[in-house]
Amino acid sequence: MAEQKKMVAEITSMEEDFAKWYTDVVKKAELIGYTSVKGCMAIRPYGYAIWENMVSLLDSAFKKTGHKNVCMPMFIPESLLNKEKDHVEGFAPEVAWVTHGGNEPLEERMCVRPTSETLFCDYYANTIQSYRDLPQLLNQWVSVVRWEKTTRPFLRSREFLWQEGHTIHETAEEAIAETEQMLNVYADFFENSLAIPVVKGLKTDKEKFAGAEKTYTIEALMHDGKALQSGTSHYFGDGFAKAFGIQFLGRDNKLHHPFQTSWGTTTRMIGAVIMAHGDNNGLVLPPAIAPVQVIVLPIAQHKEGVLEKANEIKERISAFCRADIDDSDNSPGWKFSQYEMKGVPLRLEIGPKDIENNQCVLVRRDTREKYFVSLDELETKIPELLKAVHDGLYNACLERRERMTYVARTLEELKDIADNKPGFIKAMWCGDVECENALKEQAGVTSRCIPFEQECLDENCVVCGKKAKHMLYWGKAY
Amino acid sequence: MAEQKKMVAEITSMEEDFAKWYTDVVKKAELIGYTSVKGCMAIRPYGYAIWENMVSLLDSAFKKTGHKNVCMPMFIPESLLNKEKDHVEGFAPEVAWVTHGGNEPLEERMCVRPTSETLFCDYYANTIQSYRDLPQLLNQWVSVVRWEKTTRPFLRSREFLWQEGHTIHETAEEAIAETEQMLNVYADFFENSLAIPVVKGLKTDKEKFAGAEKTYTIEALMHDGKALQSGTSHYFGDGFAKAFGIQFLGRDNKLHHPFQTSWGTTTRMIGAVIMAHGDNNGLVLPPAIAPVQVIVLPIAQHKEGVLEKANEIKERISAFCRADIDDSDNSPGWKFSQYEMKGVPLRLEIGPKDIENNQCVLVRRDTREKYFVSLDELETKIPELLKAVHDGLYNACLERRERMTYVARTLEELKDIADNKPGFIKAMWCGDVECENALKEQAGVTSRCIPFEQECLDENCVVCGKKAKHMLYWGKAY
């Protein structure tokens, strides 16, 4: 246990300094490597394997709902970016500009895509003639660049990986249904794969995406009570279509502007997993996205038959889970800490005594509970325990969110909660941006979303006292 | 057949104008879409689905050989690019430079990666301490940018998608073995998945990668007799390690420089498939990478039971192949042309008469041969025919390459072949770059590779008459 304590002592405790804890986990779990490219990440094999699992699950959900992948250029000529007014105002201040190709200055400078609405519009304008060409349900997995001043691995970096879905439809109703469908795909992924409960809702006008009519969002609560915007889905109406001159010949033989959506999730989801499930021993990974679901650790591996048995078990369970074995000459204590740090959901220990008793020891990462399991039952017990880890993580998150969600009925009450109790604050709002700005200034919180599940906490706006339109979630956010 | 002829008439024949034929296929098969970003591609769903199949097969081959995926930043600060002399000289003239972030000029300009050796070196320098940290077997799937003056879809574009493997080893022998192993992985992929035979060999010093000690290559011959460099694998020795100060504590307790490799294939492989297998009816896809392997076409689909049966067959064969159905109201003739254009390996026709006889018609895309197949035998006949298409494509390519490979024993002979007979030219070479340059000037051909399979055609160099060192493949290249 001495070694284990030493290892654990190497990371800052989250109660002491959450930001430092986060950075320690990101480094010690080998998710991110050093790079001399300021504000950018080098995603290491273990971090990237988590991303690959996320991509694989989301991509198949996109394909099941009829979407196809494409790849647009990474550059946007300045004149193209400028075509939609709100959009360019939102993004131009934070793009990276390419001005030279080799030794020659470019005729027109281009930015590296911060998002690709303009490129998809350019593409649609040339591929859509009639209603028969609609809908187009597209997606791409690429990286984008936003020139952030302060950066943190996975949460906010100058380059990040993401998927951006872009769709275009004959009617507004169809486009809105798509926007909502994709928000639900995201919410299902968070709850069923990442074991993170989310609040689904609509962004206020102030917080919506540049150029969107409506932005839907899923919001998750982290260990420290801060909110993380975890996925967004935008409905554009026909604003982009008008700005880019996209038209189709309708069933009525007249020209119409089609309706668009876009929706995205990013490597930020890795940050969400770290901050939702991690603990003072390191990362805790939900089984669905864990690169290794079960780590097999031979105990007293120099003893006859142990390594053979451990390898045999690893091969056998690889038929139904992602398993690995560590037969290095590091001590068991070191290995326990190491795979706790890496968040492997289940540890399987097998030593001479276990072999004698035809059993092994399974240890859950989330609760550290130990189970003595007969070797004849691995095929049923391991999937059961993986499911138990998932459910345990989900329920712990949900319980925490409920515990850290507060109701404020007056401005004073809201300020007091904001100052002293990290978490979500539910409060009524009149719909005016002035009241939204006032809360930012006076309480340091921003509106997270207008949740789909509305409650009437009070008749009036918590700020101005006028008639309230919505119940809102407020919070401090990453 | 009238419609079919009309459709076919829409593309230029390859005998008339090969370049125009290529562009027609790329557009009509809906691989590439219009974009106003000069020299860049918008890869459409059908083109991207081909790429996804390539990625999936190659990625699993990489993982089987122990490689793990990562993601390095897309930007390279100028000072980092400048660290290895040969490398920067090779790439600096063709990179895109980012000079501004938002409205602020950058302190140091950065290029968009043209390739990532410098970024991996930066990463290695910080993650490698001892021989225990070696080897590192990494790969990434990203896009890169090279500011080409003239561009063609898939073959040469300013941005293209690729994978770049980067590995670092304790010994030179191990690194060379890795370089050769990955060339073989590429060659196997070309032959077994893309149905394209390749010549494996070494690039001459003049043609090798900037910064490499050795560049291995696979070279394929296209329909028009031009060569396509199709994948390369580079051995760097310890040159990069020295330039970047990468050292490890060896088993002898002394500091050493490790040895590196890199290897890459790109979306250019899609160009190779088009130009190796395509014909005057459009694309012809090898089954392993075809997004749709069997297209089910109901005939006289208004007749009772036809659509039901066609859908039933489509569902049934989807268990063992990638199948789709076209039950649109377009005519059968239009559909025949459409799926020929898209290169679908097998067409399955099913009409009222077929149903009566418990059979269907299967038509091979490559030879247009028709097979009447009992509906009871689809599970065996379809895989057999898909294999036959693969073998047919491979053998046709091989036969063509052999027919278009010439031997030149004198300079006059070589010039005559270069002028009149498109294809590979085998000729002896003394090893001097002067003779290589002379052939470029006098015959317009470049050295493709020093093939592993050497033959002695003659004692002397075809240019200078001095003692020959190697037999070389020469050709005109894309």
JSON list of C-alpha atoms in Angstrom, two decimals, chain A residues 234-338:
[
{"chain": "A", "resi": 234, "resn": "HIS", "atom": "CA", "xyz": [-28.80, 24.69, -34.05]},
{"chain": "A", "resi": 235, "resn": "TYR", "atom": "CA", "xyz": [-31.79, 25.58, -36.16]},
{"chain": "A", "resi": 236, "resn": "PHE", "atom": "CA", "xyz": [-30.95, 28.23, -38.76]},
{"chain": "A", "resi": 237, "resn": "GLY", "atom": "CA", "xyz": [-34.28, 28.84, -40.44]},
{"chain": "A", "resi": 238, "resn": "ASP", "atom": "CA", "xyz": [-33.58, 30.02, -43.98]},
{"chain": "A", "resi": 239, "resn": "GLY", "atom": "CA", "xyz": [-31.14, 32.78, -42.97]},
{"chain": "A", "resi": 240, "resn": "PHE", "atom": "CA", "xyz": [-28.03, 31.13, -44.33]},
{"chain": "A", "resi": 241, "resn": "ALA", "atom": "CA", "xyz": [-29.88, 29.98, -47.45]},
{"chain": "A", "resi": 242, "resn": "LYS", "atom": "CA", "xyz": [-30.85, 33.59, -48.18]},
{"chain": "A", "resi": 243, "resn": "ALA", "atom": "CA", "xyz": [-27.35, 34.91, -47.52]},
{"chain": "A", "resi": 244, "resn": "PHE", "atom": "CA", "xyz": [-25.79, 32.26, -49.78]},
{"chain": "A", "resi": 245, "resn": "GLY", "atom": "CA", "xyz": [-28.48, 32.22, -52.46]},
{"chain": "A", "resi": 246, "resn": "ILE", "atom": "CA", "xyz": [-29.45, 28.58, -51.95]},
{"chain": "A", "resi": 247, "resn": "GLN", "atom": "CA", "xyz": [-32.76, 27.86, -53.66]},
{"chain": "A", "resi": 248, "resn": "PHE", "atom": "CA", "xyz": [-34.72, 24.85, -54.81]},
{"chain": "A", "resi": 249, "resn": "LEU", "atom": "CA", "xyz": [-37.58, 24.27, -57.18]},
{"chain": "A", "resi": 250, "resn": "GLY", "atom": "CA", "xyz": [-40.46, 23.18, -54.94]},
{"chain": "A", "resi": 251, "resn": "ARG", "atom": "CA", "xyz": [-43.31, 20.78, -55.51]},
{"chain": "A", "resi": 252, "resn": "ASP", "atom": "CA", "xyz": [-45.31, 23.87, -56.51]},
{"chain": "A", "resi": 253, "resn": "ASN", "atom": "CA", "xyz": [-42.79, 24.57, -59.31]},
{"chain": "A", "resi": 254, "resn": "LYS", "atom": "CA", "xyz": [-41.63, 27.78, -57.58]},
{"chain": "A", "resi": 255, "resn": "LEU", "atom": "CA", "xyz": [-38.25, 28.66, -56.12]},
{"chain": "A", "resi": 256, "resn": "HIS", "atom": "CA", "xyz": [-37.86, 28.45, -52.33]},
{"chain": "A", "resi": 257, "resn": "HIS", "atom": "CA", "xyz": [-35.12, 28.85, -49.75]},
{"chain": "A", "resi": 258, "resn": "PRO", "atom": "CA", "xyz": [-34.44, 25.64, -47.82]},
{"chain": "A", "resi": 259, "resn": "PHE", "atom": "CA", "xyz": [-34.02, 25.36, -44.04]},
{"chain": "A", "resi": 260, "resn": "GLN", "atom": "CA", "xyz": [-30.84, 24.34, -42.28]},
{"chain": "A", "resi": 261, "resn": "THR", "atom": "CA", "xyz": [-29.45, 22.88, -39.09]},
{"chain": "A", "resi": 262, "resn": "SER", "atom": "CA", "xyz": [-26.05, 22.12, -37.63]},
{"chain": "A", "resi": 263, "resn": "TRP", "atom": "CA", "xyz": [-25.02, 20.23, -34.50]},
{"chain": "A", "resi": 264, "resn": "GLY", "atom": "CA", "xyz": [-21.74, 19.40, -32.84]},
{"chain": "A", "resi": 265, "resn": "THR", "atom": "CA", "xyz": [-19.89, 17.63, -30.07]},
{"chain": "A", "resi": 266, "resn": "THR", "atom": "CA", "xyz": [-16.17, 17.85, -29.38]},
{"chain": "A", "resi": 267, "resn": "THR", "atom": "CA", "xyz": [-13.18, 16.40, -27.52]},
{"chain": "A", "resi": 268, "resn": "ARG", "atom": "CA", "xyz": [-14.59, 18.48, -24.66]},
{"chain": "A", "resi": 269, "resn": "MET", "atom": "CA", "xyz": [-16.62, 15.34, -23.93]},
{"chain": "A", "resi": 270, "resn": "ILE", "atom": "CA", "xyz": [-13.39, 13.81, -22.63]},
{"chain": "A", "resi": 271, "resn": "GLY", "atom": "CA", "xyz": [-13.14, 16.74, -20.21]},
{"chain": "A", "resi": 272, "resn": "ALA", "atom": "CA", "xyz": [-16.75, 16.09, -19.17]},
{"chain": "A", "resi": 273, "resn": "VAL", "atom": "CA", "xyz": [-15.96, 12.43, -18.38]},
{"chain": "A", "resi": 274, "resn": "ILE", "atom": "CA", "xyz": [-12.91, 13.41, -16.34]},
{"chain": "A", "resi": 275, "resn": "MET", "atom": "CA", "xyz": [-14.74, 16.04, -14.31]},
{"chain": "A", "resi": 276, "resn": "ALA", "atom": "CA", "xyz": [-17.98, 14.12, -13.89]},
{"chain": "A", "resi": 277, "resn": "HIS", "atom": "CA", "xyz": [-16.54, 10.77, -12.79]},
{"chain": "A", "resi": 278, "resn": "GLY", "atom": "CA", "xyz": [-12.91, 11.28, -11.73]},
{"chain": "A", "resi": 279, "resn": "ASP", "atom": "CA", "xyz": [-11.79, 11.04, -8.12]},
{"chain": "A", "resi": 280, "resn": "ASN", "atom": "CA", "xyz": [-8.66, 11.54, -6.06]},
{"chain": "A", "resi": 281, "resn": "ASN", "atom": "CA", "xyz": [-7.17, 8.33, -7.42]},
{"chain": "A", "resi": 282, "resn": "GLY", "atom": "CA", "xyz": [-7.45, 9.59, -10.98]},
{"chain": "A", "resi": 283, "resn": "LEU", "atom": "CA", "xyz": [-9.65, 8.95, -13.96]},
{"chain": "A", "resi": 284, "resn": "VAL", "atom": "CA", "xyz": [-12.82, 6.83, -13.77]},
{"chain": "A", "resi": 285, "resn": "LEU", "atom": "CA", "xyz": [-14.06, 5.73, -17.18]},
{"chain": "A", "resi": 286, "resn": "PRO", "atom": "CA", "xyz": [-17.57, 4.61, -18.05]},
{"chain": "A", "resi": 287, "resn": "PRO", "atom": "CA", "xyz": [-17.25, 1.12, -19.61]},
{"chain": "A", "resi": 288, "resn": "ALA", "atom": "CA", "xyz": [-18.75, 2.07, -23.00]},
{"chain": "A", "resi": 289, "resn": "ILE", "atom": "CA", "xyz": [-15.80, 4.30, -23.86]},
{"chain": "A", "resi": 290, "resn": "ALA", "atom": "CA", "xyz": [-13.00, 2.78, -21.77]},
{"chain": "A", "resi": 291, "resn": "PRO", "atom": "CA", "xyz": [-10.12, 1.64, -24.03]},
{"chain": "A", "resi": 292, "resn": "VAL", "atom": "CA", "xyz": [-9.54, -1.19, -21.54]},
{"chain": "A", "resi": 293, "resn": "GLN", "atom": "CA", "xyz": [-12.63, -2.40, -19.67]},
{"chain": "A", "resi": 294, "resn": "VAL", "atom": "CA", "xyz": [-10.92, -5.14, -17.67]},
{"chain": "A", "resi": 295, "resn": "ILE", "atom": "CA", "xyz": [-7.24, -5.17, -16.72]},
{"chain": "A", "resi": 296, "resn": "VAL", "atom": "CA", "xyz": [-5.97, -8.61, -15.78]},
{"chain": "A", "resi": 297, "resn": "LEU", "atom": "CA", "xyz": [-3.27, -8.49, -13.07]},
{"chain": "A", "resi": 298, "resn": "PRO", "atom": "CA", "xyz": [-1.40, -11.69, -12.23]},
{"chain": "A", "resi": 299, "resn": "ILE", "atom": "CA", "xyz": [-0.48, -11.85, -8.52]},
{"chain": "A", "resi": 300, "resn": "ALA", "atom": "CA", "xyz": [2.78, -13.56, -7.52]},
{"chain": "A", "resi": 301, "resn": "GLN", "atom": "CA", "xyz": [3.34, -14.07, -11.22]},
{"chain": "A", "resi": 302, "resn": "HIS", "atom": "CA", "xyz": [6.68, -15.80, -10.71]},
{"chain": "A", "resi": 303, "resn": "LYS", "atom": "CA", "xyz": [4.79, -18.79, -9.22]},
{"chain": "A", "resi": 304, "resn": "GLU", "atom": "CA", "xyz": [4.16, -21.66, -11.56]},
{"chain": "A", "resi": 305, "resn": "GLY", "atom": "CA", "xyz": [1.03, -21.48, -13.69]},
{"chain": "A", "resi": 306, "resn": "VAL", "atom": "CA", "xyz": [0.01, -17.93, -12.75]},
{"chain": "A", "resi": 307, "resn": "LEU", "atom": "CA", "xyz": [1.05, -16.15, -15.93]},
{"chain": "A", "resi": 308, "resn": "GLU", "atom": "CA", "xyz": [-0.35, -18.93, -18.11]},
{"chain": "A", "resi": 309, "resn": "LYS", "atom": "CA", "xyz": [-3.70, -18.78, -16.31]},
{"chain": "A", "resi": 310, "resn": "ALA", "atom": "CA", "xyz": [-3.79, -14.97, -16.41]},
{"chain": "A", "resi": 311, "resn": "ASN", "atom": "CA", "xyz": [-3.10, -14.96, -20.14]},
{"chain": "A", "resi": 312, "resn": "GLU", "atom": "CA", "xyz": [-5.68, -17.65, -20.72]},
{"chain": "A", "resi": 313, "resn": "ILE", "atom": "CA", "xyz": [-8.30, -15.59, -18.88]},
{"chain": "A", "resi": 314, "resn": "LYS", "atom": "CA", "xyz": [-7.36, -12.46, -20.80]},
{"chain": "A", "resi": 315, "resn": "GLU", "atom": "CA", "xyz": [-7.79, -14.28, -24.11]},
{"chain": "A", "resi": 316, "resn": "ARG", "atom": "CA", "xyz": [-11.05, -15.82, -22.98]},
{"chain": "A", "resi": 317, "resn": "ILE", "atom": "CA", "xyz": [-12.70, -12.61, -21.79]},
{"chain": "A", "resi": 318, "resn": "SER", "atom": "CA", "xyz": [-11.50, -10.69, -24.86]},
{"chain": "A", "resi": 319, "resn": "ALA", "atom": "CA", "xyz": [-14.34, -12.43, -26.66]},
{"chain": "A", "resi": 320, "resn": "PHE", "atom": "CA", "xyz": [-16.88, -10.17, -24.92]},
{"chain": "A", "resi": 321, "resn": "CYS", "atom": "CA", "xyz": [-15.01, -7.16, -23.50]},
{"chain": "A", "resi": 322, "resn": "ARG", "atom": "CA", "xyz": [-11.93, -5.00, -24.11]},
{"chain": "A", "resi": 323, "resn": "ALA", "atom": "CA", "xyz": [-9.36, -6.72, -21.91]},
{"chain": "A", "resi": 324, "resn": "ASP", "atom": "CA", "xyz": [-5.65, -6.27, -21.37]},
{"chain": "A", "resi": 325, "resn": "ILE", "atom": "CA", "xyz": [-3.03, -7.83, -19.12]},
{"chain": "A", "resi": 326, "resn": "ASP", "atom": "CA", "xyz": [-0.09, -6.26, -17.29]},
{"chain": "A", "resi": 327, "resn": "ASP", "atom": "CA", "xyz": [2.56, -8.91, -16.73]},
{"chain": "A", "resi": 328, "resn": "SER", "atom": "CA", "xyz": [5.40, -6.41, -16.34]},
{"chain": "A", "resi": 329, "resn": "ASP", "atom": "CA", "xyz": [7.73, -6.77, -13.34]},
{"chain": "A", "resi": 330, "resn": "ASN", "atom": "CA", "xyz": [6.21, -3.77, -11.55]},
{"chain": "A", "resi": 331, "resn": "SER", "atom": "CA", "xyz": [4.75, -4.59, -8.14]},
{"chain": "A", "resi": 332, "resn": "PRO", "atom": "CA", "xyz": [1.01, -5.35, -7.76]},
{"chain": "A", "resi": 333, "resn": "GLY", "atom": "CA", "xyz": [0.68, -2.18, -5.65]},
{"chain": "A", "resi": 334, "resn": "TRP", "atom": "CA", "xyz": [2.12, -0.06, -8.44]},
{"chain": "A", "resi": 335, "resn": "LYS", "atom": "CA", "xyz": [-0.18, -1.73, -10.94]},
{"chain": "A", "resi": 336, "resn": "PHE", "atom": "CA", "xyz": [-3.27, -1.18, -8.77]},
{"chain": "A", "resi": 337, "resn": "SER", "atom": "CA", "xyz": [-2.53, 2.55, -8.62]},
{"chain": "A", "resi": 338, "resn": "GLN", "atom": "CA", "xyz": [-1.61, 2.74, -12.27]}
]
